[in-house]
mmCIF file of C-alpha atoms in Angstrom:
data_model
loop_
_atom_site.group_PDB
_atom_site.id
_atom_site.type_symbol
_atom_site.label_atom_id
_atom_site.label_comp_id
_atom_site.label_asym_id
_atom_site.label_seq_id
_atom_site.Cartn_x
_atom_site.Cartn_y
_atom_site.Cartn_z
ATOM 1 C CA UNK F 6 75.096 10.817 -12.782
ATOM 2 C CA UNK F 7 74.900 7.090 -12.050
ATOM 3 C CA UNK F 8 76.855 6.003 -15.094
ATOM 4 C CA UNK F 9 79.889 8.121 -14.247
ATOM 5 C CA UNK F 10 80.179 7.015 -10.634
ATOM 6 C CA UNK F 11 83.410 5.215 -9.822
ATOM 7 C CA UNK F 12 82.925 1.579 -8.819
ATOM 8 C CA UNK F 13 83.713 1.003 -5.143
ATOM 9 C CA UNK F 14 86.062 -1.820 -4.209
ATOM 10 C CA UNK F 15 83.948 -4.445 -2.506
ATOM 11 C CA UNK F 16 86.727 -5.073 0.016
ATOM 12 C CA UNK F 17 85.878 -1.669 1.522
ATOM 13 C CA UNK F 18 82.788 -3.379 2.987
ATOM 14 C CA UNK F 19 84.477 -6.669 3.795
ATOM 15 C CA UNK F 20 83.080 -8.342 0.700
ATOM 16 C CA UNK F 21 84.927 -10.791 -1.481
ATOM 17 C CA UNK F 22 85.686 -9.715 -5.027
ATOM 18 C CA UNK F 23 85.042 -13.212 -6.401
ATOM 19 C CA UNK F 24 81.560 -13.674 -5.047
ATOM 20 C CA UNK F 25 78.322 -12.225 -6.272
ATOM 21 C CA UNK F 26 76.873 -9.509 -4.097
ATOM 22 C CA UNK F 27 73.318 -8.491 -3.283
ATOM 23 C CA UNK F 28 72.787 -5.005 -1.908
ATOM 24 C CA UNK F 29 69.673 -4.616 0.244
ATOM 25 C CA UNK F 30 68.815 -0.990 0.953
ATOM 26 C CA UNK F 31 65.555 0.758 1.838
ATOM 27 C CA UNK F 32 66.422 4.436 1.535
ATOM 28 C CA UNK F 33 68.620 6.507 3.840
ATOM 29 C CA UNK F 34 66.167 6.337 6.710
ATOM 30 C CA UNK F 35 65.569 2.633 6.410
ATOM 31 C CA UNK F 36 62.192 1.127 7.117
ATOM 32 C CA UNK F 37 60.992 -0.199 10.457
ATOM 33 C CA UNK F 38 58.736 -2.804 8.863
ATOM 34 C CA UNK F 39 61.421 -4.062 6.506
ATOM 35 C CA UNK F 40 64.052 -4.056 9.239
ATOM 36 C CA UNK F 41 61.866 -6.251 11.410
ATOM 37 C CA UNK F 42 61.462 -8.712 8.551
ATOM 38 C CA UNK F 43 65.186 -8.568 7.690
ATOM 39 C CA UNK F 44 66.170 -9.647 11.185
ATOM 40 C CA UNK F 45 64.457 -12.886 10.409
ATOM 41 C CA UNK F 46 65.822 -13.171 6.855
ATOM 42 C CA UNK F 47 69.524 -12.288 7.218
ATOM 43 C CA UNK F 48 70.566 -15.382 9.231
ATOM 44 C CA UNK F 49 69.045 -17.552 6.496
ATOM 45 C CA UNK F 50 71.621 -16.465 3.915
ATOM 46 C CA UNK F 51 74.078 -18.666 5.789
ATOM 47 C CA UNK F 52 74.927 -21.285 3.194
ATOM 48 C CA UNK F 53 74.608 -19.162 0.081
ATOM 49 C CA UNK F 54 77.422 -18.766 -2.430
ATOM 50 C CA UNK F 55 76.727 -15.042 -2.730
ATOM 51 C CA UNK F 56 77.256 -12.267 -0.207
ATOM 52 C CA UNK F 57 74.771 -9.754 1.126
ATOM 53 C CA UNK F 58 75.404 -6.135 2.027
ATOM 54 C CA UNK F 59 72.498 -4.839 4.080
ATOM 55 C CA UNK F 60 72.048 -1.131 4.771
ATOM 56 C CA UNK F 61 70.010 -0.746 7.941
ATOM 57 C CA UNK F 62 69.305 2.973 7.564
ATOM 58 C CA UNK F 63 70.083 5.581 10.221
ATOM 59 C CA UNK F 64 69.000 4.633 13.696
ATOM 60 C CA UNK F 65 68.506 0.919 13.062
ATOM 61 C CA UNK F 66 72.084 -0.313 13.128
ATOM 62 C CA UNK F 67 72.040 -1.071 16.859
ATOM 63 C CA UNK F 68 69.131 -3.483 16.394
ATOM 64 C CA UNK F 69 71.442 -5.856 14.542
ATOM 65 C CA UNK F 70 74.343 -5.804 16.991
ATOM 66 C CA UNK F 71 73.308 -8.957 18.819
ATOM 67 C CA UNK F 72 72.065 -10.837 15.787
ATOM 68 C CA UNK F 73 74.099 -13.863 14.956
ATOM 69 C CA UNK F 74 74.870 -13.064 11.323
ATOM 70 C CA UNK F 75 76.534 -15.462 8.901
ATOM 71 C CA UNK F 76 79.972 -14.563 7.494
ATOM 72 C CA UNK F 77 78.542 -13.753 4.076
ATOM 73 C CA UNK F 78 76.259 -11.028 5.448
ATOM 74 C CA UNK F 79 77.703 -7.565 6.105
ATOM 75 C CA UNK F 80 75.728 -4.702 7.560
ATOM 76 C CA UNK F 81 76.289 -0.955 7.457
ATOM 77 C CA UNK F 82 74.179 1.927 8.705
ATOM 78 C CA UNK F 83 74.263 3.888 5.451
ATOM 79 C CA UNK F 84 76.348 4.244 2.291
ATOM 80 C CA UNK F 85 77.760 7.584 1.258
ATOM 81 C CA UNK F 86 79.013 6.037 -1.982
ATOM 82 C CA UNK F 87 75.793 4.338 -2.963
ATOM 83 C CA UNK F 88 76.191 4.712 -6.746
ATOM 84 C CA UNK F 89 79.760 3.408 -6.646
ATOM 85 C CA UNK F 90 78.576 0.405 -4.656
ATOM 86 C CA UNK F 91 75.717 -0.139 -7.104
ATOM 87 C CA UNK F 92 78.300 -0.345 -9.879
ATOM 88 C CA UNK F 93 80.167 -3.124 -8.084
ATOM 89 C CA UNK F 94 77.306 -5.407 -7.127
ATOM 90 C CA UNK F 95 75.148 -7.894 -9.013
ATOM 91 C CA UNK F 96 71.671 -7.346 -7.660
ATOM 92 C CA UNK F 97 69.856 -4.715 -5.619
ATOM 93 C CA UNK F 98 66.837 -5.165 -3.371
ATOM 94 C CA UNK F 99 65.264 -1.784 -2.752
ATOM 95 C CA UNK F 100 62.296 0.525 -2.605
ATOM 96 C CA UNK F 101 60.982 1.876 -5.895
ATOM 97 C CA UNK F 102 61.276 5.657 -5.726
ATOM 98 C CA UNK F 103 61.725 7.462 -9.045
ATOM 99 C CA UNK F 104 65.409 8.307 -8.498
ATOM 100 C CA UNK F 105 66.242 4.722 -7.543
ATOM 101 C CA UNK F 106 64.458 3.502 -10.652
ATOM 102 C CA UNK F 107 66.400 5.814 -12.930
ATOM 103 C CA UNK F 108 69.693 4.767 -11.307
ATOM 104 C CA UNK F 109 69.147 1.036 -11.557
ATOM 105 C CA UNK F 110 67.988 1.233 -15.156
ATOM 106 C CA UNK F 111 70.926 3.494 -16.092
ATOM 107 C CA UNK F 112 73.307 0.974 -14.487
ATOM 108 C CA UNK F 113 71.382 -1.941 -16.039
ATOM 109 C CA UNK F 114 71.209 -3.500 -12.599
ATOM 110 C CA UNK F 115 68.788 -6.374 -12.030
ATOM 111 C CA UNK F 116 66.603 -5.648 -9.026
ATOM 112 C CA UNK F 117 63.992 -6.911 -6.640
ATOM 113 C CA UNK F 118 61.727 -4.008 -5.793
ATOM 114 C CA UNK F 119 59.658 -3.756 -2.639
ATOM 115 C CA UNK F 120 57.529 -0.650 -3.146
ATOM 116 C CA UNK F 121 56.784 1.412 -0.084
ATOM 117 C CA UNK F 122 53.059 1.081 0.577
ATOM 118 C CA UNK F 123 53.108 4.381 2.484
ATOM 119 C CA UNK F 124 53.512 6.830 -0.402
ATOM 120 C CA UNK F 125 50.792 8.877 -2.074
ATOM 121 C CA UNK F 126 48.931 7.346 -4.995
ATOM 122 C CA UNK F 127 50.949 4.173 -4.600
ATOM 123 C CA UNK F 128 53.609 5.733 -6.869
ATOM 124 C CA UNK F 129 56.261 3.232 -5.911
ATOM 125 C CA UNK F 130 54.099 0.274 -6.776
ATOM 126 C CA UNK F 131 53.441 1.774 -10.201
ATOM 127 C CA UNK F 132 57.157 2.453 -10.705
ATOM 128 C CA UNK F 133 58.053 -1.100 -9.751
ATOM 129 C CA UNK F 134 55.357 -2.474 -12.001
ATOM 130 C CA UNK F 135 56.780 -0.681 -15.037
ATOM 131 C CA UNK F 136 60.086 -2.469 -14.394
ATOM 132 C CA UNK F 137 58.669 -5.854 -13.507
ATOM 133 C CA UNK F 138 56.305 -5.846 -16.497
ATOM 134 C CA UNK F 139 59.268 -5.240 -18.763
ATOM 135 C CA UNK F 140 61.299 -8.031 -17.160
ATOM 136 C CA UNK F 141 63.927 -5.714 -15.643
ATOM 137 C CA UNK F 142 62.922 -6.421 -12.073
ATOM 138 C CA UNK F 143 60.980 -8.664 -9.719
ATOM 139 C CA UNK F 144 58.298 -7.005 -7.634
ATOM 140 C CA UNK F 145 57.551 -8.251 -4.118
ATOM 141 C CA UNK F 146 54.898 -6.426 -2.148
ATOM 142 C CA UNK F 147 55.914 -5.581 1.397
ATOM 143 C CA UNK F 148 53.065 -7.676 2.808
ATOM 144 C CA UNK F 149 54.466 -10.732 0.966
ATOM 145 C CA UNK F 150 58.071 -10.173 1.992
ATOM 146 C CA UNK F 151 59.608 -12.990 4.026
ATOM 147 C CA UNK F 152 62.647 -15.246 3.944
ATOM 148 C CA UNK F 153 61.030 -17.636 1.476
ATOM 149 C CA UNK F 154 59.866 -15.079 -1.087
ATOM 150 C CA UNK F 155 63.032 -12.986 -0.977
ATOM 151 C CA UNK F 156 65.648 -15.736 -0.927
ATOM 152 C CA UNK F 157 63.832 -17.691 -3.627
ATOM 153 C CA UNK F 158 63.934 -14.707 -5.986
ATOM 154 C CA UNK F 159 67.565 -13.828 -5.196
ATOM 155 C CA UNK F 160 68.597 -17.434 -5.834
ATOM 156 C CA UNK F 161 66.656 -17.528 -9.057
ATOM 157 C CA UNK F 162 68.275 -14.364 -10.417
ATOM 158 C CA UNK F 163 71.843 -15.029 -9.305
ATOM 159 C CA UNK F 164 71.958 -18.722 -10.151
ATOM 160 C CA UNK F 165 70.606 -18.410 -13.642
ATOM 161 C CA UNK F 166 72.662 -16.524 -16.194
ATOM 162 C CA UNK F 167 69.845 -16.513 -18.743
ATOM 163 C CA UNK F 168 67.438 -14.810 -16.353
ATOM 164 C CA UNK F 169 70.172 -12.427 -15.214
ATOM 165 C CA UNK F 170 71.095 -11.347 -18.751
ATOM 166 C CA UNK F 171 67.462 -10.918 -19.683
ATOM 167 C CA UNK F 172 66.975 -8.549 -16.732
ATOM 168 C CA UNK F 173 70.072 -6.557 -17.672
ATOM 169 C CA UNK F 174 68.872 -6.190 -21.247
ATOM 170 C CA UNK F 175 65.396 -5.152 -20.125
ATOM 171 C CA UNK F 176 66.976 -2.430 -17.954
ATOM 172 C CA UNK F 177 69.103 -1.238 -20.859
ATOM 173 C CA UNK F 178 65.979 -0.928 -22.985
ATOM 174 C CA UNK F 179 64.213 1.027 -20.273
ATOM 175 C CA UNK F 180 67.089 3.357 -19.704
ATOM 176 C CA UNK F 181 67.081 4.393 -23.386
ATOM 177 C CA UNK F 182 70.572 5.847 -23.307
ATOM 178 C CA UNK F 183 70.146 6.559 -19.603
ATOM 179 C CA UNK F 184 67.391 9.049 -20.158
ATOM 180 C CA UNK F 185 65.708 9.386 -16.787
ATOM 181 C CA UNK F 186 63.206 11.767 -18.339
ATOM 182 C CA UNK F 187 61.975 9.077 -20.722
ATOM 183 C CA UNK F 188 61.383 6.746 -17.792
ATOM 184 C CA UNK F 189 59.761 9.560 -15.909
ATOM 185 C CA UNK F 190 57.387 10.157 -18.832
ATOM 186 C CA UNK F 191 56.508 6.471 -19.039
ATOM 187 C CA UNK F 192 55.835 6.390 -15.316
ATOM 188 C CA UNK F 193 53.871 9.639 -15.426
ATOM 189 C CA UNK F 194 51.698 8.322 -18.265
ATOM 190 C CA UNK F 195 51.090 5.162 -16.287
ATOM 191 C CA UNK F 196 50.087 7.215 -13.272
ATOM 192 C CA UNK F 197 48.036 9.871 -15.069
ATOM 193 C CA UNK F 198 46.595 7.292 -17.405
ATOM 194 C CA UNK F 199 46.908 9.413 -20.518
#
């Protein structure tokens, strides 16, 4: 249960406890497309006040070995304490699978969702749309993902307390006492159109 997870100390991943943190994760397997784009994006976080923890996904970690990454960007292959990390960060950039959605709403975590275009019936897009329509999240389609779109949105969310609080509140509303089933019903209705 997301809410009961113990927060992970950010120092475990070399992150500073006084800076805001963005977690970028695309599922345990990672995503080739996203990883290719991230190689271009990560160096551009160089002068930001916040820190970035990027999860490459299994099998992609080596690709980043020779990248010249700024000090405020940390990379790991996967997280086995994902929920604990989610409790300690300020913003998550992720895919929009149903379990991810229920976790981020339960934790009231502002998010930038990049739905996987490769799933049946475009489920992830519909999931992400439910959140972005309610103001809990920002949706960026994979085809529009680049350094400009992503960094602009991260900056906007982390540098503006009003926007940040609004997103948190919208997540709290969606989580309706952390009831994943409620969210699931909303999403199912959206998908089935009834």
